[in-house]
mmCIF file of C-alpha atoms in Angstrom:
data_model
loop_
_atom_site.group_PDB
_atom_site.id
_atom_site.type_symbol
_atom_site.label_atom_id
_atom_site.label_comp_id
_atom_site.label_asym_id
_atom_site.label_seq_id
_atom_site.Cartn_x
_atom_site.Cartn_y
_atom_site.Cartn_z
ATOM 1 C CA MET R 27 29.170 103.313 30.776
ATOM 2 C CA LYS R 28 29.547 100.363 33.047
ATOM 3 C CA ILE R 29 31.283 97.159 31.888
ATOM 4 C CA ILE R 30 30.321 94.020 33.696
ATOM 5 C CA VAL R 31 32.546 90.999 33.316
ATOM 6 C CA LYS R 32 31.165 87.691 34.484
ATOM 7 C CA PHE R 33 33.475 84.799 35.188
ATOM 8 C CA PRO R 34 32.107 81.280 34.965
ATOM 9 C CA GLN R 35 31.449 79.836 38.329
ATOM 10 C CA HIS R 36 32.346 76.248 39.027
ATOM 11 C CA SER R 37 29.701 74.512 40.952
ATOM 12 C CA ASN R 38 30.479 71.731 43.346
ATOM 13 C CA LYS R 39 28.607 69.346 41.064
ATOM 14 C CA ASN R 40 30.998 70.016 38.160
ATOM 15 C CA ILE R 41 34.050 69.548 40.365
ATOM 16 C CA ILE R 42 32.702 66.281 41.762
ATOM 17 C CA ARG R 43 31.828 65.026 38.267
ATOM 18 C CA THR R 44 35.359 65.829 37.039
ATOM 19 C CA LEU R 45 36.940 64.061 40.007
ATOM 20 C CA LYS R 46 34.735 61.012 39.430
ATOM 21 C CA ASN R 47 35.827 60.870 35.782
ATOM 22 C CA ILE R 48 39.502 61.127 36.734
ATOM 23 C CA PHE R 49 39.066 58.404 39.350
ATOM 24 C CA PHE R 50 37.249 56.135 36.853
ATOM 25 C CA ILE R 51 39.997 56.535 34.240
ATOM 26 C CA ALA R 52 42.704 55.838 36.838
ATOM 27 C CA LEU R 53 40.826 52.730 37.963
ATOM 28 C CA ILE R 54 40.644 51.392 34.396
ATOM 29 C CA VAL R 55 44.374 51.982 33.822
ATOM 30 C CA LEU R 56 45.328 50.282 37.081
ATOM 31 C CA SER R 57 43.055 47.292 36.471
ATOM 32 C CA ASN R 58 44.589 46.784 33.012
ATOM 33 C CA LEU R 59 48.079 46.847 34.506
ATOM 34 C CA THR R 60 47.067 44.317 37.149
ATOM 35 C CA PHE R 61 45.385 42.085 34.554
ATOM 36 C CA ALA R 62 48.506 42.105 32.374
ATOM 37 C CA GLN R 63 50.714 41.096 35.303
ATOM 38 C CA ASN R 64 48.690 37.944 36.089
ATOM 39 C CA HIS R 65 49.318 36.384 32.684
ATOM 40 C CA SER R 66 52.325 34.210 31.984
ATOM 41 C CA ILE R 67 53.520 31.918 29.232
ATOM 42 C CA VAL R 68 52.604 28.263 29.649
ATOM 43 C CA LYS R 69 55.012 25.908 27.870
ATOM 44 C CA GLY R 70 55.039 22.203 27.251
ATOM 45 C CA LYS R 71 55.418 19.321 24.853
ATOM 46 C CA ILE R 72 52.758 17.227 23.133
ATOM 47 C CA ILE R 73 53.341 13.630 22.042
ATOM 48 C CA ASP R 74 51.132 10.742 20.926
ATOM 49 C CA ASP R 75 50.772 7.310 22.522
ATOM 50 C CA LYS R 76 53.850 6.067 20.608
ATOM 51 C CA PHE R 77 55.930 9.016 21.925
ATOM 52 C CA ASN R 78 56.052 10.730 18.534
ATOM 53 C CA CYS R 79 56.021 14.524 18.651
ATOM 54 C CA LEU R 80 52.810 16.075 17.394
ATOM 55 C CA LEU R 81 53.090 18.936 14.916
ATOM 56 C CA GLY R 82 50.134 21.267 14.399
ATOM 57 C CA VAL R 83 48.152 20.687 17.562
ATOM 58 C CA LYS R 84 45.870 23.701 18.035
ATOM 59 C CA ILE R 85 46.036 25.034 21.590
ATOM 60 C CA THR R 86 43.285 27.473 22.575
ATOM 61 C CA ASN R 87 42.993 29.410 25.803
ATOM 62 C CA ILE R 88 39.227 29.174 26.188
ATOM 63 C CA ASN R 89 39.092 32.101 28.630
ATOM 64 C CA SER R 90 41.047 34.657 26.568
ATOM 65 C CA ARG R 91 40.590 33.048 23.107
ATOM 66 C CA VAL R 92 44.372 33.152 22.486
ATOM 67 C CA VAL R 93 45.448 30.437 20.012
ATOM 68 C CA SER R 94 48.810 28.736 19.472
ATOM 69 C CA MET R 95 50.138 25.707 17.557
ATOM 70 C CA SER R 96 52.720 23.063 18.429
ATOM 71 C CA ASP R 97 55.923 22.970 16.374
ATOM 72 C CA GLN R 98 57.605 19.974 14.673
ATOM 73 C CA ASP R 99 59.102 18.892 18.006
ATOM 74 C CA GLY R 100 55.738 19.026 19.781
ATOM 75 C CA ASN R 101 56.676 22.141 21.745
ATOM 76 C CA TYR R 102 54.200 24.953 22.327
ATOM 77 C CA GLU R 103 53.830 28.232 24.210
ATOM 78 C CA ILE R 104 50.624 30.094 25.020
ATOM 79 C CA ILE R 105 49.679 33.043 27.208
ATOM 80 C CA ALA R 106 47.516 31.910 30.129
ATOM 81 C CA SER R 107 46.736 32.555 33.769
ATOM 82 C CA GLU R 108 45.984 30.251 36.648
ATOM 83 C CA ASN R 109 42.436 28.857 36.395
ATOM 84 C CA ASP R 110 42.338 29.371 32.607
ATOM 85 C CA THR R 111 41.329 26.317 30.567
ATOM 86 C CA LEU R 112 43.395 25.198 27.574
ATOM 87 C CA ALA R 113 41.895 23.075 24.786
ATOM 88 C CA PHE R 114 44.258 20.862 22.760
ATOM 89 C CA GLN R 115 42.825 19.806 19.382
ATOM 90 C CA MET R 116 44.138 17.662 16.553
ATOM 91 C CA ILE R 117 42.251 15.811 13.844
ATOM 92 C CA GLY R 118 41.902 12.121 14.675
ATOM 93 C CA LEU R 119 42.651 12.555 18.372
ATOM 94 C CA THR R 120 40.388 13.285 21.303
ATOM 95 C CA THR R 121 40.301 16.967 22.294
ATOM 96 C CA GLU R 122 41.772 17.544 25.739
ATOM 97 C CA GLU R 123 40.680 20.390 28.044
ATOM 98 C CA ILE R 124 43.005 21.131 30.940
ATOM 99 C CA LYS R 125 42.582 23.752 33.657
ATOM 100 C CA ILE R 126 45.816 25.585 34.508
ATOM 101 C CA GLU R 127 46.623 25.219 38.202
ATOM 102 C CA ASP R 128 50.216 26.515 38.162
ATOM 103 C CA SER R 129 51.175 28.579 35.124
ATOM 104 C CA SER R 130 54.876 28.406 35.996
ATOM 105 C CA GLN R 131 55.134 24.619 35.519
ATOM 106 C CA LYS R 132 55.498 22.853 32.173
ATOM 107 C CA LEU R 133 52.317 21.257 30.891
ATOM 108 C CA ASN R 134 53.234 18.121 28.932
ATOM 109 C CA LEU R 135 50.524 16.103 27.255
ATOM 110 C CA ILE R 136 50.012 12.703 25.632
ATOM 111 C CA MET R 137 47.204 12.857 23.079
ATOM 112 C CA MET R 138 45.430 9.776 21.780
ATOM 113 C CA ASP R 139 42.110 8.666 20.373
ATOM 114 C CA LYS R 140 40.014 7.988 23.465
ATOM 115 C CA ASP R 141 36.726 7.444 21.674
ATOM 116 C CA VAL R 142 35.084 4.125 22.319
ATOM 117 C CA ASN R 143 33.937 2.861 18.940
ATOM 118 C CA CYS R 144 31.463 0.036 19.175
ATOM 119 C CA LEU R 145 30.933 -0.242 15.375
ATOM 120 C CA GLY R 146 27.170 -0.480 15.568
ATOM 121 C CA ALA R 147 27.033 -2.768 18.593
ATOM 122 C CA VAL R 148 24.684 -1.843 21.399
ATOM 123 C CA TRP R 149 26.634 -1.054 24.565
ATOM 124 C CA THR R 150 25.315 -0.462 28.030
ATOM 125 C CA GLU R 151 26.367 2.533 30.115
ATOM 126 C CA LYS R 152 28.359 0.139 32.315
ATOM 127 C CA GLN R 153 30.334 -1.136 29.285
ATOM 128 C CA TYR R 154 31.150 2.420 28.206
ATOM 129 C CA ARG R 155 32.331 3.351 31.704
ATOM 130 C CA ARG R 156 34.530 0.244 31.857
ATOM 131 C CA ALA R 157 36.061 1.041 28.454
ATOM 132 C CA HIS R 158 36.830 4.621 29.536
ATOM 133 C CA ARG R 159 38.418 3.402 32.789
ATOM 134 C CA GLN R 160 40.673 1.085 30.750
ATOM 135 C CA ILE R 161 41.691 3.991 28.515
ATOM 136 C CA GLU R 162 42.506 6.138 31.564
ATOM 137 C CA LYS R 163 44.609 3.294 33.048
ATOM 138 C CA GLN R 164 46.466 2.943 29.763
ATOM 139 C CA LEU R 165 47.098 6.694 29.718
ATOM 140 C CA LYS R 166 48.528 6.676 33.266
ATOM 141 C CA LYS R 167 50.927 3.894 32.234
ATOM 142 C CA LEU R 168 51.955 5.919 29.166
ATOM 143 C CA TYR R 169 52.795 8.966 31.308
ATOM 144 C CA LYS R 170 54.962 6.827 33.616
ATOM 145 C CA LYS R 171 56.709 5.265 30.617
ATOM 146 C CA ALA R 172 57.278 8.710 29.052
ATOM 147 C CA GLU R 173 58.936 9.888 32.272
ATOM 148 C CA LYS R 174 61.209 6.825 32.368
ATOM 149 C CA GLN R 175 62.226 7.308 28.711
ATOM 150 C CA ASN R 176 62.719 11.075 29.136
ATOM 151 C CA ALA R 177 60.258 11.701 26.311
ATOM 152 C CA TRP R 178 59.623 15.254 27.568
ATOM 153 C CA LYS R 179 63.310 16.210 27.557
ATOM 154 C CA LYS R 180 64.178 15.102 24.019
ATOM 155 C CA GLU R 181 64.965 18.147 21.909
ATOM 156 C CA SER R 182 63.589 16.633 18.714
ATOM 157 C CA CYS R 183 61.557 13.606 17.724
#
């Protein structure tokens, strides 16, 4: 009586497939580690046009869909990367969308109602553009005034 024992043979195709799978898994793990390292916490303060702190402003990172809210002193923190866009929303005020250029710097914001309300009057495109330019001028002046009054450095409002 002869006993024949056959051992499974590994073909080159199986070895290559296994190595490809290992490489693919390693690539996924490394890309996740790299992705996690690029994120940082963006901080700032949100006030209105009278330099009152705004509580309950909803801050959304549009790219990652992370959401945060401002506290009673207008302070907020949110996870974001450079080139992410943050949306700041509060009822009664114009939503602001800001692209993050440097995630290590504070992002302070003055929110106000920027809508041009003509109350039924017929406005031309030129009149709308002029009204928006005036609002932008007013906003630039507010930022300068906030810097002079140290509005961003006040601990509470």
